[in-house]
C-alpha cells in the first residue's frame, strides 16, 4: 500500500461490458483510496458507475464484465487477482455489503437467527451455540428489542425498517473491515432512513469499519460521510472532504448535483435536475464528458480530458476551469444560497431523528 492509513486503494480501474451493441465503457480510469475507519461517499447521477465500482470490489461483477486495467488493493493484496474461492472467503468476512432491498437479500423461509448466525459458522468456523449467542448480541446492537424472542421469527414478521436492521446485522456480524452500502435506504421511508443511517454511524464507531456509502442524494452525505467522491460517466470528477465538496465545490457537475439537493423549503418534486443526459458509454466523448451539459464549458473541454487539479492536499477536481489560463468563474448564485443552509439542513436532520427515537418502539411491531 502506498499509504498506511488506507485499507483500500483503487488504481486506474477500467471496466467494460460486452453487449450486442458494442463495449460499454462503464469505468474509465477510476482511482481512489479508502482510509481506515472513514466513510467515503460516492455520489453521481444514475448510470455514472457507482454500483459497478463497488461490485468490482466485492468481486461480483456481471458475467459480461471485463476488467481491462487497474488494481484494487485491499491491505496490499490485489483483489482482481484473487480466485472466486478466495473472494468468497473475503466477502462477508473482510468486506461486506448491505444490500438495497431487504426482501430480496433475506431468505423468507429461514428464521432470522439462523440467517445472522450462519456467516459466523461459515467464515469463522464458529460452533452453533456460540454463533447464535453472537447473533443475539448483534440483534441487540442494531436495536431489535426482545431479541431473545425475535431470533426465532421469520423476515415477514418484521417491519421494513427492522428488516433493514437485520440486513445490517448480517453484514456486520463478522466485524468486516469494509462495509459497502449501495443506496441502502432508498426503499425506506424518510424517517426510517434517518434511523438506519444513524445506526450505521453508531456501529462504525463500535466496530471501526470503513464504509463506502453510495447515494445519489447529497442531502444524506453531509451527515454521514467524511469524504466525498463525485462520479460522472465512469470517471471520478472531484473528490474532497465533505466540507470541501459542500462549501468549495469546483467541478460544474458537482455544482449541478448540489443544486438538485433539497433545501428547507423545497420538496423532492420541485428540485432542479441537471439539464441534458449523460453520454453514451458505448462511445464516450473526447475531453470532459460533462462538456455538452456544462454552461461553463471551454473549447478545450471538447478536445482534451482535464487532469486532476489540486485544490488542497485533500481536494482535487478534474475541470479545465482550474487551469490558470481559464476564465475565473464562481459557482452559480443558487449554490451559494444553498451553502448557507447546509449546516441547518444537517442540524434539522439530526433533530428530526431524535424525535423519531420516541416512535421506535411502535415501529418494531
Ligand atoms: N451488465 C451490464 N451490461 C451492460 N452495461 C452495464 C451492465 N451493468 C452496468 N452497466 C452500465 O454501466 C454503467 C454504470 O452502471 P452503474 O454502476 O450501475 O451506475 P450507478 O452509478 O447508477 O450505480 C451504466 O451505463 C450501466 O448501464
Ligand atoms: Mg447503482
Coordinates of C-alpha atoms and ligand atoms in Angstrom, one line a residue:
X1 CA 0.0 0.0 0.0
X2 CA 1.2 3.5 -0.8
X3 CA -0.2 4.9 2.4
X4 CA -0.6 3.0 5.6
X5 CA -3.8 5.0 6.5
X6 CA -5.5 3.2 3.7
X7 CA -7.4 0.0 3.8
X8 CA -8.2 0.0 0.1
X9 CA -6.5 1.6 -2.9
X10 CA -8.2 1.5 -6.2
X11 CA -5.9 2.5 -9.1
X12 CA -6.7 3.2 -12.8
X13 CA -9.6 0.8 -12.8
X14 CA -11.2 0.2 -16.2
X15 CA -14.2 -2.0 -16.7
X16 CA -16.1 -2.6 -19.9
X17 CA -19.3 -4.6 -20.5
X18 CA -19.7 -6.7 -23.6
X19 CA -23.1 -6.1 -25.2
X20 CA -24.6 -6.7 -28.6
X21 CA -24.3 -3.0 -29.4
X22 CA -20.6 -3.0 -28.5
X23 CA -18.5 -2.4 -25.5
X24 CA -20.0 -0.2 -22.7
X25 CA -17.0 1.6 -21.1
X26 CA -18.6 1.8 -17.7
X27 CA -15.5 2.5 -15.6
X28 CA -12.8 4.7 -17.2
X29 CA -9.7 5.1 -15.1
X30 CA -11.0 5.4 -11.6
X31 CA -8.6 5.8 -8.7
X32 CA -9.4 6.4 -5.0
X33 CA -8.4 5.5 -1.5
X34 CA -10.5 4.3 1.4
X35 CA -9.0 5.2 4.8
X36 CA -9.3 3.0 7.9
X37 CA -12.5 3.9 9.8
X38 CA -13.7 6.6 7.5
X39 CA -16.9 6.9 5.5
X40 CA -16.4 7.7 1.8
X41 CA -19.5 8.7 -0.1
X42 CA -19.6 8.1 -3.8
X43 CA -22.2 10.3 -5.4
X44 CA -23.3 10.8 -9.0
X45 CA -26.4 10.5 -11.2
X46 CA -27.8 7.1 -12.1
X47 CA -25.5 5.3 -14.6
X48 CA -22.3 7.1 -13.5
X49 CA -20.6 3.8 -12.4
X50 CA -21.1 3.8 -8.6
X51 CA -22.5 0.3 -8.4
X52 CA -20.1 -1.2 -10.9
X53 CA -17.2 0.2 -8.9
X54 CA -18.4 -1.4 -5.6
X55 CA -19.4 -4.6 -7.4
X56 CA -15.8 -4.9 -8.6
X57 CA -14.5 -4.5 -5.0
X58 CA -16.9 -7.3 -3.9
X59 CA -15.8 -9.5 -6.9
X60 CA -19.4 -9.7 -8.0
X61 CA -19.3 -8.2 -11.5
X62 CA -21.9 -9.3 -14.0
X63 CA -20.9 -12.1 -16.4
X64 CA -20.4 -9.8 -19.4
X65 CA -18.0 -7.5 -17.5
X66 CA -14.3 -7.3 -18.5
X67 CA -11.8 -5.6 -16.3
X68 CA -9.4 -4.1 -18.8
X69 CA -7.0 -2.5 -16.4
X70 CA -6.1 -1.3 -12.9
X71 CA -5.9 -2.8 -9.5
X72 CA -7.9 -2.9 -6.2
X73 CA -5.5 -3.4 -3.3
X74 CA -7.1 -4.5 -0.1
X75 CA -4.4 -4.4 2.7
X76 CA -1.8 -4.6 0.0
X77 CA -3.3 -7.5 -2.0
X78 CA -4.9 -7.0 -5.4
X79 CA -8.4 -8.3 -5.2
X80 CA -8.6 -8.5 -9.0
X81 CA -6.0 -11.3 -8.9
X82 CA -8.0 -13.4 -6.4
X83 CA -9.8 -16.6 -7.4
X84 CA -13.6 -16.9 -7.0
X85 CA -13.0 -19.1 -4.0
X86 CA -10.6 -16.6 -2.3
X87 CA -13.2 -13.8 -3.0
X88 CA -15.9 -16.0 -1.4
X89 CA -13.9 -16.1 1.8
X90 CA -13.2 -12.3 1.7
X91 CA -16.8 -11.4 1.1
X92 CA -18.8 -11.4 4.3
X93 CA -15.7 -11.8 6.4
X94 CA -13.5 -8.8 5.4
X95 CA -15.7 -6.9 3.0
X96 CA -19.4 -7.0 3.4
X97 CA -22.3 -5.3 1.7
X98 CA -25.7 -4.0 2.9
X99 CA -28.0 -4.8 0.0
X100 CA -30.6 -2.4 -1.0
X101 CA -33.7 -4.5 -0.8
X102 CA -34.1 -6.5 2.4
X103 CA -36.8 -8.5 0.9
X104 CA -34.5 -10.0 -1.7
X105 CA -31.4 -10.3 0.5
X106 CA -33.2 -12.1 3.3
X107 CA -34.4 -15.7 3.0
X108 CA -38.1 -15.7 3.7
X109 CA -38.1 -19.3 4.7
X110 CA -35.3 -19.1 7.3
X111 CA -35.5 -17.8 10.8
X112 CA -33.5 -14.6 11.2
X113 CA -31.4 -16.0 14.0
X114 CA -30.1 -18.6 11.6
X115 CA -29.5 -16.0 8.9
X116 CA -27.4 -13.9 11.2
X117 CA -25.5 -16.9 12.7
X118 CA -24.7 -18.7 9.5
X119 CA -22.0 -16.4 8.3
X120 CA -20.2 -16.9 11.6
X121 CA -20.3 -20.7 11.3
X122 CA -19.2 -20.5 7.6
X123 CA -16.5 -17.8 7.8
X124 CA -15.2 -18.2 11.4
X125 CA -15.9 -21.9 11.8
X126 CA -17.8 -21.0 15.0
X127 CA -19.9 -23.6 16.8
X128 CA -23.6 -23.3 16.5
X129 CA -24.2 -22.2 20.1
X130 CA -21.5 -19.5 20.1
X131 CA -22.7 -18.2 16.7
X132 CA -26.3 -17.9 18.0
X133 CA -25.1 -16.1 21.1
X134 CA -23.2 -13.6 18.9
X135 CA -26.2 -13.3 16.5
X136 CA -28.3 -12.3 19.5
X137 CA -25.7 -9.7 20.5
X138 CA -25.8 -8.3 17.0
X139 CA -29.6 -8.1 17.0
X140 CA -29.4 -6.1 20.2
X141 CA -26.7 -3.9 18.8
X142 CA -28.8 -3.0 15.7
X143 CA -31.7 -2.1 18.1
X144 CA -34.0 -5.0 17.8
X145 CA -35.8 -5.2 21.2
X146 CA -37.0 -8.5 22.6
X147 CA -34.2 -10.1 20.6
X148 CA -34.3 -13.4 22.6
X149 CA -37.8 -14.0 21.2
X150 CA -37.4 -12.3 17.9
X151 CA -34.4 -14.5 17.0
X152 CA -36.9 -17.2 16.1
X153 CA -39.1 -15.0 13.8
X154 CA -39.1 -15.0 10.0
X155 CA -38.4 -11.9 7.9
X156 CA -42.1 -11.3 7.1
X157 CA -42.7 -10.8 10.9
X158 CA -40.7 -7.6 10.9
X159 CA -41.4 -4.1 9.6
X160 CA -39.4 -2.8 6.6
X161 CA -37.1 -0.7 8.9
X162 CA -36.5 -3.7 11.2
X163 CA -35.7 -5.9 8.2
X164 CA -33.1 -3.4 7.0
X165 CA -31.6 -3.6 10.5
X166 CA -31.4 -7.4 10.2
X167 CA -29.6 -7.0 6.8
X168 CA -27.1 -4.7 8.6
X169 CA -26.7 -7.2 11.4
X170 CA -25.9 -9.9 8.9
X171 CA -23.4 -7.6 7.1
X172 CA -21.7 -6.6 10.3
X173 CA -21.7 -9.8 12.3
X174 CA -18.2 -10.8 11.2
X175 CA -16.9 -7.2 12.0
X176 CA -15.8 -6.6 8.4
X177 CA -13.1 -4.1 7.7
X178 CA -15.0 -2.6 4.8
X179 CA -18.8 -2.2 4.6
X180 CA -20.3 -1.2 1.3
X181 CA -23.7 0.4 1.4
X182 CA -25.1 0.9 -2.1
X183 CA -28.1 3.2 -1.7
X184 CA -29.1 1.2 1.4
X185 CA -32.1 3.2 2.4
X186 CA -33.8 4.2 -0.9
X187 CA -36.6 1.7 -0.4
X188 CA -37.4 3.0 3.1
X189 CA -39.4 6.0 4.1
X190 CA -37.5 9.1 5.2
X191 CA -38.0 8.7 9.0
X192 CA -36.6 5.1 8.9
X193 CA -33.9 6.2 6.5
X194 CA -32.6 8.6 9.2
X195 CA -32.6 5.9 11.8
X196 CA -30.8 3.4 9.6
X197 CA -28.1 5.9 8.7
X198 CA -27.6 6.9 12.3
X199 CA -27.3 3.2 13.2
X200 CA -24.6 2.7 10.6
X201 CA -22.6 5.6 12.1
X202 CA -23.1 4.2 15.6
X203 CA -21.9 0.7 14.6
X204 CA -19.0 2.2 12.7
X205 CA -17.8 3.8 15.9
X206 CA -18.1 0.5 17.8
X207 CA -16.5 -1.7 15.1
X208 CA -14.2 0.8 13.3
X209 CA -15.4 -0.4 9.9
X210 CA -14.5 1.7 6.9
X211 CA -17.7 2.5 4.9
X212 CA -18.2 3.1 1.2
X213 CA -21.6 4.8 1.0
X214 CA -23.3 5.2 -2.3
X215 CA -26.1 7.6 -2.9
X216 CA -27.5 9.9 -5.5
X217 CA -28.8 12.1 -2.6
X218 CA -26.2 14.6 -1.5
X219 CA -28.6 15.5 1.4
X220 CA -27.7 12.4 3.4
X221 CA -24.0 12.7 2.6
X222 CA -23.5 15.8 4.8
X223 CA -24.4 13.9 8.0
X224 CA -22.8 10.5 7.0
X225 CA -19.5 10.9 5.2
X226 CA -16.0 12.1 6.0
X227 CA -15.0 12.4 2.3
X228 CA -16.9 12.5 -1.0
X229 CA -16.1 11.2 -4.4
X230 CA -18.1 12.6 -7.3
X231 CA -18.6 10.3 -10.3
X232 CA -19.7 11.1 -13.9
X233 CA -19.8 8.9 -16.9
X234 CA -17.5 6.3 -15.5
X235 CA -14.9 8.7 -14.1
X236 CA -14.2 10.5 -10.9
X237 CA -14.5 14.2 -11.5
X238 CA -14.0 15.6 -8.0
X239 CA -13.1 14.4 -4.5
X240 CA -12.5 16.1 -1.2
X241 CA -13.7 16.3 2.4
X242 CA -17.4 16.8 3.0
X243 CA -16.8 20.5 3.8
X244 CA -14.7 20.9 0.7
X245 CA -17.3 19.4 -1.6
X246 CA -20.2 21.3 0.0
X247 CA -18.5 24.7 0.6
X248 CA -15.9 24.9 -2.1
X249 CA -17.0 22.7 -5.0
X250 CA -15.0 23.2 -8.2
X251 CA -16.5 21.0 -10.9
X252 CA -19.6 22.3 -12.6
X253 CA -21.1 18.8 -12.4
X254 CA -20.7 18.9 -8.6
X255 CA -22.5 22.3 -8.7
X256 CA -25.3 20.7 -10.6
X257 CA -25.6 17.9 -8.1
X258 CA -25.6 20.4 -5.2
X259 CA -28.2 22.4 -6.9
X260 CA -30.5 19.4 -7.1
X261 CA -30.2 18.9 -3.4
X262 CA -33.4 19.6 -1.3
X263 CA -33.3 22.7 0.9
X264 CA -35.5 23.6 3.8
X265 CA -38.2 25.0 1.6
X266 CA -38.2 22.7 -1.4
X267 CA -39.7 19.2 -1.7
X268 CA -38.4 16.4 -3.8
X269 CA -40.8 17.0 -6.6
X270 CA -39.7 20.5 -7.5
X271 CA -35.9 20.0 -7.4
X272 CA -34.0 21.2 -10.4
X273 CA -32.1 18.4 -12.1
X274 CA -29.1 18.9 -14.3
X275 CA -30.4 19.6 -17.9
X276 CA -29.4 17.1 -20.6
X277 CA -28.4 13.5 -20.3
X278 CA -25.1 11.6 -19.6
X279 CA -23.1 10.5 -22.7
X280 CA -23.4 7.1 -24.3
X281 CA -20.8 4.9 -22.8
X282 CA -20.5 2.8 -25.9
X283 CA -18.7 5.7 -27.4
X284 CA -17.7 8.2 -24.7
X285 CA -16.8 11.7 -26.0
X286 CA -13.2 13.0 -26.0
X287 CA -12.4 15.6 -23.4
X288 CA -14.6 16.3 -20.4
X289 CA -17.7 14.1 -20.8
X290 CA -19.8 16.7 -19.0
X291 CA -19.0 19.5 -21.5
X292 CA -22.2 19.2 -23.6
X293 CA -24.2 19.8 -20.4
X294 CA -21.8 22.3 -18.9
X295 CA -22.8 26.0 -19.3
X296 CA -19.2 26.9 -18.4
X297 CA -17.6 24.6 -20.9
X298 CA -14.4 25.8 -22.6
X299 CA -13.2 24.9 -26.1
X300 CA -10.6 22.6 -24.7
X301 CA -13.2 20.6 -22.8
X302 CA -14.4 19.0 -26.0
X303 CA -10.9 18.2 -27.1
X304 CA -8.8 17.1 -24.2
X305 CA -9.6 15.4 -21.0
X306 CA -8.9 17.6 -18.0
X307 CA -6.3 16.3 -15.5
X308 CA -7.0 16.4 -11.7
X309 CA -6.1 19.9 -10.5
X310 CA -5.1 20.1 -6.8
X311 CA -7.3 22.4 -4.8
X312 CA -5.9 21.4 -1.4
X313 CA -4.0 18.4 0.0
X314 CA -7.3 16.6 0.2
X315 CA -9.3 18.2 -2.6
X316 CA -8.9 17.5 -6.3
X317 CA -11.1 18.3 -9.3
X318 CA -10.9 17.3 -13.0
X319 CA -12.1 20.5 -14.7
X320 CA -10.2 22.9 -17.1
X321 CA -11.8 25.7 -15.1
X322 CA -9.0 25.2 -12.6
X323 CA -6.3 25.7 -15.2
X324 CA -4.5 29.0 -14.7
X325 CA -5.4 30.1 -18.3
X326 CA -9.1 29.6 -17.7
X327 CA -11.5 32.5 -17.1
X328 CA -12.4 32.8 -13.4
X329 CA -15.9 31.6 -12.7
X330 CA -17.7 31.2 -9.4
X331 CA -20.5 28.7 -8.6
X332 CA -23.9 29.9 -9.7
X333 CA -25.9 32.0 -7.2
X334 CA -28.3 29.2 -6.1
X335 CA -25.3 27.1 -4.9
X336 CA -24.0 30.0 -2.9
X337 CA -27.5 30.5 -1.5
X338 CA -27.8 26.8 -0.6
X339 CA -24.4 26.8 1.2
X340 CA -25.9 29.0 3.8
X341 CA -28.4 26.2 4.5
X342 CA -26.2 23.1 4.5
X343 CA -25.4 23.4 8.2
X344 CA -29.1 24.0 9.1
X345 CA -30.0 21.0 7.0
X346 CA -27.7 18.6 8.8
X347 CA -28.9 20.0 12.1
X348 CA -32.5 19.6 11.1
X349 CA -32.0 16.0 10.0
X350 CA -30.4 15.2 13.3
X351 CA -33.1 16.9 15.3
X352 CA -36.0 15.2 13.5
X353 CA -34.2 11.9 14.0
X354 CA -34.0 12.4 17.8
X355 CA -37.8 12.8 17.9
X356 CA -38.2 9.6 16.0
X357 CA -36.4 7.6 18.6
X358 CA -39.6 8.0 20.7
X359 CA -41.6 6.2 18.0
X360 CA -39.1 3.4 17.6
X361 CA -41.0 1.1 19.9
X362 CA -44.0 1.5 17.7
X363 CA -42.0 0.8 14.5
X364 CA -40.8 -2.5 15.9
X365 CA -44.3 -4.0 15.6
Ligands
LIG1 N1 -24.2 -6.0 -17.0 C1 -24.1 -4.9 -17.7 N2 -24.1 -4.8 -19.0 C2 -24.0 -3.7 -19.8 N3 -23.9 -2.5 -19.2 C3 -23.9 -2.4 -17.8 C4 -24.1 -3.6 -17.0 N4 -24.0 -3.2 -15.7 C5 -23.9 -1.9 -15.7 N5 -23.9 -1.4 -17.0 C6 -23.7 0.0 -17.4 O1 -22.6 0.6 -16.7 C7 -22.9 1.9 -16.3 C8 -22.7 2.2 -14.9 O2 -23.7 1.5 -14.2 P1 -23.9 1.6 -12.6 O3 -22.6 1.4 -11.9 O4 -24.9 0.6 -12.2 O5 -24.4 3.0 -12.4 P2 -24.9 3.7 -11.0 O6 -24.0 4.9 -10.8 O7 -26.3 4.1 -11.2 O8 -24.8 2.7 -9.9 C9 -24.3 2.3 -16.9 O9 -24.1 2.9 -18.1 C10 -24.9 0.9 -17.0 O10 -25.9 0.9 -18.0
LIG2 MG1 -26.3 1.9 -8.7

